[in-house]
Coordinates of C-alpha atoms and ligand atoms in Angstrom, one line a residue:
M1 CA 14.7 3.8 2.3
K2 CA 14.4 1.2 5.0
N3 CA 12.7 -2.1 5.1
I4 CA 9.8 -3.3 3.0
E5 CA 7.0 -2.2 5.3
H6 CA 4.3 -4.1 3.5
I7 CA 3.2 -5.6 0.3
G8 CA -0.2 -4.6 -1.0
I9 CA -2.3 -7.3 -2.6
A10 CA -5.5 -6.5 -4.5
V11 CA -8.3 -8.9 -3.8
K12 CA -11.9 -9.2 -4.8
D13 CA -13.4 -10.1 -1.5
L14 CA -11.8 -9.8 1.9
E15 CA -14.3 -12.2 3.4
I16 CA -12.7 -14.9 1.3
S17 CA -9.1 -13.6 1.3
I18 CA -8.7 -12.9 5.1
P19 CA -9.2 -16.6 6.1
L20 CA -7.1 -17.7 3.1
F21 CA -4.2 -15.5 4.2
E22 CA -4.7 -16.5 7.9
K23 CA -4.3 -20.1 6.8
L24 CA -1.3 -19.3 4.5
L25 CA 0.6 -17.2 6.9
N26 CA -0.5 -19.0 10.1
S27 CA -1.1 -15.6 11.6
P28 CA -4.3 -13.8 12.4
C29 CA -5.5 -10.6 10.6
Y30 CA -4.8 -8.0 13.2
K31 CA -6.8 -5.1 11.7
T32 CA -9.2 -4.2 9.0
E33 CA -9.5 -0.5 8.2
P34 CA -11.4 1.3 5.4
V35 CA -9.5 4.2 3.7
V36 CA -12.4 6.1 2.2
S37 CA -10.2 8.6 0.3
E38 CA -8.7 5.7 -1.6
Q39 CA -12.0 3.8 -1.9
V40 CA -10.5 0.7 -0.3
N41 CA -11.0 -1.6 2.6
T42 CA -7.7 -3.0 4.0
A43 CA -6.8 -6.0 6.1
F44 CA -3.3 -6.4 7.7
F45 CA -1.2 -9.3 8.7
Q46 CA 2.2 -9.2 10.5
T47 CA 4.9 -11.5 9.0
G48 CA 8.1 -10.8 10.8
E49 CA 9.0 -7.2 10.2
T50 CA 6.9 -7.0 7.1
K51 CA 3.2 -6.8 6.7
V52 CA 0.8 -8.0 4.1
E53 CA -1.9 -5.5 3.2
L54 CA -5.0 -6.9 1.4
L55 CA -6.9 -4.3 -0.5
Q56 CA -10.5 -4.6 -1.6
S57 CA -12.3 -1.9 -3.5
L58 CA -15.2 -0.2 -1.8
T59 CA -16.7 0.9 -5.1
P60 CA -17.1 -0.8 -8.5
D61 CA -15.0 1.9 -10.2
G62 CA -12.3 2.4 -7.5
V63 CA -8.6 2.1 -8.3
I64 CA -8.4 -1.4 -6.9
A65 CA -11.5 -2.5 -8.8
R66 CA -10.0 -1.2 -12.0
F67 CA -6.6 -2.8 -11.3
I68 CA -8.3 -6.2 -10.8
E69 CA -10.3 -5.7 -14.0
K70 CA -7.1 -5.1 -16.0
K71 CA -4.7 -7.5 -14.3
G72 CA -6.7 -9.8 -12.0
E73 CA -6.1 -10.2 -8.3
G74 CA -2.5 -10.1 -7.2
I75 CA 0.4 -7.9 -6.0
H76 CA -0.6 -4.3 -6.3
H77 CA 2.3 -2.4 -4.7
I78 CA 5.4 -2.6 -2.5
A79 CA 5.7 -0.2 0.3
F80 CA 9.1 1.0 1.8
E81 CA 9.3 2.6 5.1
V82 CA 11.1 5.9 5.4
D83 CA 12.0 8.1 8.4
N84 CA 11.1 11.4 6.7
I85 CA 8.6 11.2 3.9
R86 CA 8.9 14.8 2.8
E87 CA 12.7 14.5 2.4
E88 CA 12.3 11.2 0.6
M89 CA 9.7 12.7 -1.8
A90 CA 12.0 15.6 -2.6
R91 CA 14.9 13.3 -3.2
L92 CA 12.9 11.0 -5.5
Q93 CA 11.5 13.9 -7.4
K94 CA 15.0 15.3 -7.9
E95 CA 16.0 11.9 -9.2
G96 CA 13.3 12.1 -11.9
F97 CA 10.6 9.9 -10.4
V98 CA 7.0 11.0 -10.7
L99 CA 5.1 11.3 -7.5
L100 CA 1.4 10.5 -7.8
N101 CA 0.6 12.8 -4.8
L102 CA 2.7 15.9 -4.1
E103 CA 1.7 16.1 -0.5
P104 CA 2.0 13.1 1.9
K105 CA -1.5 11.7 2.4
P106 CA -3.0 9.7 5.2
G107 CA -2.9 5.9 4.5
A108 CA -4.1 2.9 6.4
D109 CA -2.4 1.7 9.6
N110 CA -1.4 5.1 10.9
K111 CA 0.8 6.1 8.0
L112 CA 1.6 9.0 5.8
V113 CA 2.0 7.7 2.3
C114 CA 3.1 8.7 -1.2
F115 CA 3.0 6.7 -4.4
L116 CA 5.4 6.8 -7.4
H117 CA 4.2 6.5 -10.9
P118 CA 5.0 2.9 -12.1
K119 CA 6.1 4.1 -15.5
N120 CA 9.4 5.1 -14.0
T121 CA 9.8 2.1 -11.7
N122 CA 9.8 -0.8 -14.2
G123 CA 6.0 -1.2 -13.8
V124 CA 6.0 -1.7 -10.1
L125 CA 3.8 0.6 -8.1
I126 CA 6.0 1.9 -5.2
E127 CA 4.6 3.4 -2.0
I128 CA 6.8 5.1 0.6
C129 CA 5.3 5.4 4.0
Q130 CA 6.2 7.0 7.3
E131 CA 4.6 6.3 10.7
R132 CA 2.4 9.2 11.8
K133 CA 3.5 10.6 15.1
Ligands
ZN1 ZN1 0.1 0.1 1.0

């Protein structure tokens, strides 16, 4: 795996959190993008090589809404960049990690993504992502 591509943070309300993170990072939100398949709206900030991705649920029972219900707002996942997502998925599966999606799926910000089950990663939800060509 390469660099940490982004850190995903679950928030209740992007309208509040976007100006908060703009102030915190002293960097403008460069994009908001809904990912309907994941029932989320996302907002991105560039901080050096790494991005911050804010995630707000589009529905009251979406995965981010349920996460916030259980744990409150906060860090939701860490995403590592890879060159070849299929190769990396095969490697991780061979190592015994559980993939939450067996096919790479389209994510926000022009990426193909795959998530690993946090039960095998010390409770941290890991995303691997590859730039779509
Ligand atoms: Zn992500």
